[in-house]
PDB file of C-alpha atoms in Angstrom:
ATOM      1  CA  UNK V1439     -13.401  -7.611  30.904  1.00 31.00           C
ATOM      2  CA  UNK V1440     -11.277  -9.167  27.940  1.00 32.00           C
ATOM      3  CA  UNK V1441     -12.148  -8.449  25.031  1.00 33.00           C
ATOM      4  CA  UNK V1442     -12.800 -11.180  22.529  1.00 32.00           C
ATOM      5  CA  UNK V1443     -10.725 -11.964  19.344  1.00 34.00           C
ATOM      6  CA  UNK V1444     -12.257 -10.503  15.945  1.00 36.00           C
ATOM      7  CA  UNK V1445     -11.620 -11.172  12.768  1.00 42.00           C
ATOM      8  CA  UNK V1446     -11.012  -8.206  10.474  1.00 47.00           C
ATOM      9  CA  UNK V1447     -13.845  -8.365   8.375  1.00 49.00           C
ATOM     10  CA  UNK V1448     -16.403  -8.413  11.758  1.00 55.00           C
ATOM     11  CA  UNK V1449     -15.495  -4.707  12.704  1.00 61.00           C
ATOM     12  CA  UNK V1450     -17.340  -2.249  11.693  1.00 70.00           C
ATOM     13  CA  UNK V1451     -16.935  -1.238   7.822  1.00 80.00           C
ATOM     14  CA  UNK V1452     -18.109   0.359   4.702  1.00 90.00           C
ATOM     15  CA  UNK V1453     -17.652  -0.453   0.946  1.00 94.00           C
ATOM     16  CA  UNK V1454     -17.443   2.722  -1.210  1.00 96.00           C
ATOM     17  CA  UNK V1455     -15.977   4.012  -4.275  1.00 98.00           C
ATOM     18  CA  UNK V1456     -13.567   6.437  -5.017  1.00 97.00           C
ATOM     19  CA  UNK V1457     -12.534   8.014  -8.156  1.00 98.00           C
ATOM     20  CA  UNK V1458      -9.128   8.239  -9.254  1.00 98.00           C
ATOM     21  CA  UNK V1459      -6.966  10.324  -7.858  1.00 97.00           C
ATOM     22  CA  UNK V1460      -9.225  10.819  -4.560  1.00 98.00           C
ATOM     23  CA  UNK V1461      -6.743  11.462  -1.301  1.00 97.00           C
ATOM     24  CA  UNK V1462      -8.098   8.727   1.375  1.00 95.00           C
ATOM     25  CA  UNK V1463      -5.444  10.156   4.139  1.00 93.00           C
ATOM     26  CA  UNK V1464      -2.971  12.811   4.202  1.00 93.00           C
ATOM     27  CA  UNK V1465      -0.307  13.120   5.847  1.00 92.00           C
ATOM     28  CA  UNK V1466      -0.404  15.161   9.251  1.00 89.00           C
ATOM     29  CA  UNK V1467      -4.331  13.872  10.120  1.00 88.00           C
ATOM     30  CA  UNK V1468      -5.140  11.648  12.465  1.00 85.00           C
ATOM     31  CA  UNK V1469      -4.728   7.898  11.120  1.00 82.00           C
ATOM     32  CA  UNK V1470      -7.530   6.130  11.978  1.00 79.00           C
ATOM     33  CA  UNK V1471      -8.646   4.365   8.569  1.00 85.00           C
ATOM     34  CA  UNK V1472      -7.515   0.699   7.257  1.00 87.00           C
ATOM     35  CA  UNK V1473      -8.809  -0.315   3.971  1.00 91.00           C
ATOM     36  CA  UNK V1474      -9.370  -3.499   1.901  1.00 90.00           C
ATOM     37  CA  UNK V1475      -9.059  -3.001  -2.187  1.00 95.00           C
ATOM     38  CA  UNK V1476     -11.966  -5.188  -3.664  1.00 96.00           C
ATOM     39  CA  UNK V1477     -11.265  -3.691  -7.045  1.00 97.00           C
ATOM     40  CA  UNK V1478      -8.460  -0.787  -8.253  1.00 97.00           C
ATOM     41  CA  UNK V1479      -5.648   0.502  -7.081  1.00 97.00           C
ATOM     42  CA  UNK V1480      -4.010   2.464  -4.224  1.00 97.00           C
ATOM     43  CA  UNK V1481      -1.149   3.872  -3.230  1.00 97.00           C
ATOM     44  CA  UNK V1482       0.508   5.126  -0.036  1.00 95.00           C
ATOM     45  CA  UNK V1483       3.477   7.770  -0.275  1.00 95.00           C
ATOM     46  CA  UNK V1484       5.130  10.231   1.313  1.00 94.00           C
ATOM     47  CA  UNK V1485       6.028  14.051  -0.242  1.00 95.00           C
ATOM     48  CA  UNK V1486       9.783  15.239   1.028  1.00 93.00           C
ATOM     49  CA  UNK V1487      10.495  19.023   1.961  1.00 93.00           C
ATOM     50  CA  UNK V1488      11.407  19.438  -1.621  1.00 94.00           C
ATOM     51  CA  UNK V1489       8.064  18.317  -2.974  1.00 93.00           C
ATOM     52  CA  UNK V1490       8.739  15.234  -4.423  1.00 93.00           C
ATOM     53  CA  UNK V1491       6.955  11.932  -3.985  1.00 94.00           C
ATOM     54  CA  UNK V1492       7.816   8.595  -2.388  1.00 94.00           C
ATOM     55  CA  UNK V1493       6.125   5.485  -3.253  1.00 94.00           C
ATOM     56  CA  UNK V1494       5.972   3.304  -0.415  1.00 92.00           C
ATOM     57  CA  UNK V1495       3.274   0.715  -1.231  1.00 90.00           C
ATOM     58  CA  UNK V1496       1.379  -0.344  -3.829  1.00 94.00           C
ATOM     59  CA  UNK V1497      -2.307  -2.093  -3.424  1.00 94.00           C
ATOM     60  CA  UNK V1498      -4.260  -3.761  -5.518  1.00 94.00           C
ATOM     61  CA  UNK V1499      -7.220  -6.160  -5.459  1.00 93.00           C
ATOM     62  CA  UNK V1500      -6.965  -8.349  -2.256  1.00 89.00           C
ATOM     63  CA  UNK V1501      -4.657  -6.107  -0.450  1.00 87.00           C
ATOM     64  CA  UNK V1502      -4.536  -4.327   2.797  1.00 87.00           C
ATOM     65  CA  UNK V1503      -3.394  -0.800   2.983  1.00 90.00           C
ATOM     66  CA  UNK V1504      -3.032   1.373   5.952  1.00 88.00           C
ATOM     67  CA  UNK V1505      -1.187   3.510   8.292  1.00 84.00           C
ATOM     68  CA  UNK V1506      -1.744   2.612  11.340  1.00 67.00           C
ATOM     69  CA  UNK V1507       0.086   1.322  14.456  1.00 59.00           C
ATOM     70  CA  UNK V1508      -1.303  -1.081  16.464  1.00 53.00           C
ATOM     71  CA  UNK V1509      -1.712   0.781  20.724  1.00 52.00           C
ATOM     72  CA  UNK V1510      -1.058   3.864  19.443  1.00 59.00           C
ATOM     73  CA  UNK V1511      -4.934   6.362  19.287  1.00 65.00           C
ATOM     74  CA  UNK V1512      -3.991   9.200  18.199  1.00 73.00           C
ATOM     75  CA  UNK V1513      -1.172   7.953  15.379  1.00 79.00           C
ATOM     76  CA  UNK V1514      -0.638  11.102  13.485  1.00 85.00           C
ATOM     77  CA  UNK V1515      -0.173   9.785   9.621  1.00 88.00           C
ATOM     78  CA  UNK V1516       3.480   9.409   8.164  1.00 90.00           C
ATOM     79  CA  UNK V1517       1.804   8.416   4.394  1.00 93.00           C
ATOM     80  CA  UNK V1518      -1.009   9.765   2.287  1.00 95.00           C
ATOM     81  CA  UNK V1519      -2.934   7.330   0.713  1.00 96.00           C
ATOM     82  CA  UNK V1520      -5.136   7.817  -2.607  1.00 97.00           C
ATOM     83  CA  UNK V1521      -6.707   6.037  -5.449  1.00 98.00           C
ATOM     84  CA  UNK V1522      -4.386   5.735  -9.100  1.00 98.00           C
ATOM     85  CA  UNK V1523      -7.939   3.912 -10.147  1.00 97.00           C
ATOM     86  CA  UNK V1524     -11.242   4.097  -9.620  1.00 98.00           C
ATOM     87  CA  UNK V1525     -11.864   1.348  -6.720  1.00 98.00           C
ATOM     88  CA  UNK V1526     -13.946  -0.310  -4.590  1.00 98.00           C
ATOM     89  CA  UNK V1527     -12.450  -0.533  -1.395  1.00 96.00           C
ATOM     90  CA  UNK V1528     -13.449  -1.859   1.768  1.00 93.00           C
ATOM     91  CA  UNK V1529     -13.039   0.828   4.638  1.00 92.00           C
ATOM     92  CA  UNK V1530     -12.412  -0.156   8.468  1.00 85.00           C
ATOM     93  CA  UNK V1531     -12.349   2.550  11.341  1.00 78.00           C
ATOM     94  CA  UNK V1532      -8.622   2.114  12.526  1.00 62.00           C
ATOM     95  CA  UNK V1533      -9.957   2.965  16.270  1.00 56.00           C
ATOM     96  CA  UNK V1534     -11.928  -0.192  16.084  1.00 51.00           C
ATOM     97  CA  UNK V1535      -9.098  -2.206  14.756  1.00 48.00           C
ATOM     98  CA  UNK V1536      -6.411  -1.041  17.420  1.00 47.00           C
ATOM     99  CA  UNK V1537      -8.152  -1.489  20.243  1.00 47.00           C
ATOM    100  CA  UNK V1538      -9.055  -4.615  20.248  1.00 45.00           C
ATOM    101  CA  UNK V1539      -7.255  -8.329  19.652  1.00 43.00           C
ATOM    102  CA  UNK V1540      -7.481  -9.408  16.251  1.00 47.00           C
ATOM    103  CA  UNK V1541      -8.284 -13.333  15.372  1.00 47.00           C
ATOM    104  CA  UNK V1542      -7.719 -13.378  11.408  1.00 55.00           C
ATOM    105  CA  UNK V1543      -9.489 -15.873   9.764  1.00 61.00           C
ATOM    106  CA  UNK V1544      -8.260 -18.156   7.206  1.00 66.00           C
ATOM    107  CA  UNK V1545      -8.788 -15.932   4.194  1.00 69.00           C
ATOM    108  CA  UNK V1546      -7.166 -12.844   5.740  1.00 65.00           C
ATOM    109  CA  UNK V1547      -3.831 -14.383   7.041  1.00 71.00           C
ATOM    110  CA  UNK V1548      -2.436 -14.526   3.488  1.00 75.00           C
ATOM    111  CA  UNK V1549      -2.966 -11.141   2.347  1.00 70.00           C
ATOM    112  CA  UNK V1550      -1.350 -10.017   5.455  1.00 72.00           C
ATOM    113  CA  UNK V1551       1.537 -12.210   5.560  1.00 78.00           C
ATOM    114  CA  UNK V1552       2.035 -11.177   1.808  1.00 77.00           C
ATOM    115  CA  UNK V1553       2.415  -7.564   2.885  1.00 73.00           C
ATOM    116  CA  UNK V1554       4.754  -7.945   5.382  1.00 79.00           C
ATOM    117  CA  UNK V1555       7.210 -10.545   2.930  1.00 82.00           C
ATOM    118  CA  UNK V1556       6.787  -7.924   0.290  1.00 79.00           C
ATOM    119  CA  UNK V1557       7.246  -4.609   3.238  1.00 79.00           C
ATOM    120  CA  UNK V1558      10.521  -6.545   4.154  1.00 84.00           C
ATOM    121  CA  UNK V1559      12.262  -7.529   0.558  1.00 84.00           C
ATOM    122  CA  UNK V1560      11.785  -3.981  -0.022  1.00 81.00           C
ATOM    123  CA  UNK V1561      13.762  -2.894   2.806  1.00 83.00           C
ATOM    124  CA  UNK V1562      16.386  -5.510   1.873  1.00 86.00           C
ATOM    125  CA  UNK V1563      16.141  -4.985  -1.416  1.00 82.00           C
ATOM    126  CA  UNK V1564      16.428  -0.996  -1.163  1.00 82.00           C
ATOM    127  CA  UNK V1565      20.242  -1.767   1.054  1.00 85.00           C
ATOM    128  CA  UNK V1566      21.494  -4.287  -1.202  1.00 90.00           C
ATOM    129  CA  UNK V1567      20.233  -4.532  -4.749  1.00 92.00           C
ATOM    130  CA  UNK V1568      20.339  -2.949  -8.252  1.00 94.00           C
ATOM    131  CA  UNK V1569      18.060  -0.750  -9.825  1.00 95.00           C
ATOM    132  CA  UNK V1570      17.491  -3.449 -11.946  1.00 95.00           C
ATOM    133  CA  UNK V1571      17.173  -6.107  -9.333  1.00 94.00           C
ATOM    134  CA  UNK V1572      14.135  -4.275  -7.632  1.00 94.00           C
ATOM    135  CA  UNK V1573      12.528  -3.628 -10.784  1.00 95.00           C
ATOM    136  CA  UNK V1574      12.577  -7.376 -11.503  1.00 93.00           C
ATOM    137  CA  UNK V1575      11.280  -7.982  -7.873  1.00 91.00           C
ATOM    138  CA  UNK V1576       8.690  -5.097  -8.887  1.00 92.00           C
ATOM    139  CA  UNK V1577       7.151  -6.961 -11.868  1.00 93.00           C
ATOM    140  CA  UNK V1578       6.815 -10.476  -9.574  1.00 90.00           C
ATOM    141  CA  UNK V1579       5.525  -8.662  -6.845  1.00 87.00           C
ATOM    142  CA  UNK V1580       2.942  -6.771  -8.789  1.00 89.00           C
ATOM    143  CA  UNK V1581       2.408  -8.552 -12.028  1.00 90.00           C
ATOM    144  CA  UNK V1582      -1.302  -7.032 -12.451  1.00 88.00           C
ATOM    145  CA  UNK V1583      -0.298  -3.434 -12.010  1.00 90.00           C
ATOM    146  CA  UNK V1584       2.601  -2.666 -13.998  1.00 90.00           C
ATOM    147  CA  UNK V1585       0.866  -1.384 -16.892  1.00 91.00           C
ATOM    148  CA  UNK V1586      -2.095  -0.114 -14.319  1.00 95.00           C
ATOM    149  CA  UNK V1587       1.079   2.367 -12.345  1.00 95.00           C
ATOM    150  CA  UNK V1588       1.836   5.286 -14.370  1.00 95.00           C
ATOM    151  CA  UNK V1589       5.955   4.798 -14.954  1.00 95.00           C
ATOM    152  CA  UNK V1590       6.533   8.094 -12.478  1.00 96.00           C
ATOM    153  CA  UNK V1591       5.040   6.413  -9.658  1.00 96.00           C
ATOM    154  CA  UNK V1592       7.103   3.257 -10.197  1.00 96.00           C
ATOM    155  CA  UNK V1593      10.325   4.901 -10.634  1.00 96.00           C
ATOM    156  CA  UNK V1594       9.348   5.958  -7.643  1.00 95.00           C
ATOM    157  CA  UNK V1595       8.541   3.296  -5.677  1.00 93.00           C
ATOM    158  CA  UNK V1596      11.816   1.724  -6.704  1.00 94.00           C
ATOM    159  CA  UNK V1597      13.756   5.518  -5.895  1.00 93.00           C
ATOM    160  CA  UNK V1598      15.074   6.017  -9.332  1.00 95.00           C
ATOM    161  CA  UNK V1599      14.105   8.641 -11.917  1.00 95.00           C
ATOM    162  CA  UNK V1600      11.751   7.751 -14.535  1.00 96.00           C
ATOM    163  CA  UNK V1601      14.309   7.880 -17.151  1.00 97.00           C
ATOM    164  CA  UNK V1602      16.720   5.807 -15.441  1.00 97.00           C
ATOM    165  CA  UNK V1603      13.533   3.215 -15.198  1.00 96.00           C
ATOM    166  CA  UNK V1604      13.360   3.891 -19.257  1.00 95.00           C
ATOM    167  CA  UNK V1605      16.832   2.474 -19.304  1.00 96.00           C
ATOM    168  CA  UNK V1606      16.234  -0.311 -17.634  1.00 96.00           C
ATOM    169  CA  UNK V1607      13.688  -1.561 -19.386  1.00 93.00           C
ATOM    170  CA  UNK V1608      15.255  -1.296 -22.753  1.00 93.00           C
ATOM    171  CA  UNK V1609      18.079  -3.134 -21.521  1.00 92.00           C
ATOM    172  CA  UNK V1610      15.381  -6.112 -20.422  1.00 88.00           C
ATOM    173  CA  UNK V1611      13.813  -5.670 -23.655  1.00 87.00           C
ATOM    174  CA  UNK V1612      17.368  -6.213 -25.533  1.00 88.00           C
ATOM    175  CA  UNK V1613      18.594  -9.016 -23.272  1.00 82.00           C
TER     176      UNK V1613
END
């Protein structure tokens, strides 16, 4: 038997809120959770052998955030994931989303293709421009949360100290 396309929002979910600063996934567990940011803001990031923290993806209203891949049960998680605001977020059992064939509807193809345009000018972005190039592609990308981010995690995200993100942004302010 074939299974029939779903949207996203017809498997099985659960709205719930989370404080700030609530861990949704950690690294080393089993990834098996996808969720949808009705209101707030999330993060996903990685910690290196040292200790230190790397941004990978920002998420605010409307987004998707996850780590999950797609024929893969038992995905052990590369990211943790956790609330810088209180939220409302949307949560959807990653088992139920991998295993079967997803129809998006209308309303969910945008938010997804936005992810992936912002996942890949990152990765471009991270090769080939300045510090001061991503940070400019870091306020148009995220307009509503760059005075919701605390400057650490956005230094971060762009992998530059938080000082060095200080400099930049007196040198916008002065220009």
């Amino acid at each position: 038997m074939v299974d029939q396309p779903h949207s996203i929002h017809q498997f099985p979910s659960k709205t719930i809120k989370v404080k700030k600063g609530e861990v949704l996934q950690r690294s080393g567990e089993l990834a098996r959770k996808a969720f949808f940011i009705k209101e707030g803001l999330l993060r996903s990031y990685t910690i290196d052998e040292k200790g230190k923290e790397h941004v990978f993806l920002f998420a605010p209203e409307g987004w998707y955030i996850s780590d999950i891949y797609d024929e893969v049960p038992d995905k052990i998680a590369d990211l943790y994931i956790d609330a810088i605001e209180d939220s409302e977020i949307e949560v959807f059992d990653g088992s139920d989303v991998g295993s079967k064939t997803i129809h998006l509807n209308s309303s969910d193809v945008p938010k997804l293709t936005k992810r992936i345009s912002v996942l890949q000018k990152r990765v471009i972005m991270l090769m080939s421009a300045s510090a001061k190039e991503r940070y400019q592609d870091f306020l148009s990308t995220y307009p509503s949360i760059v005075q919701r981010a605390p400057q650490k995690m956005i230094a971060s995200y762009l992998g530059i100290t938080p000082e060095a993100l200080s400099k930049i942004k007196g040198e916008i302010l002065k220009s």
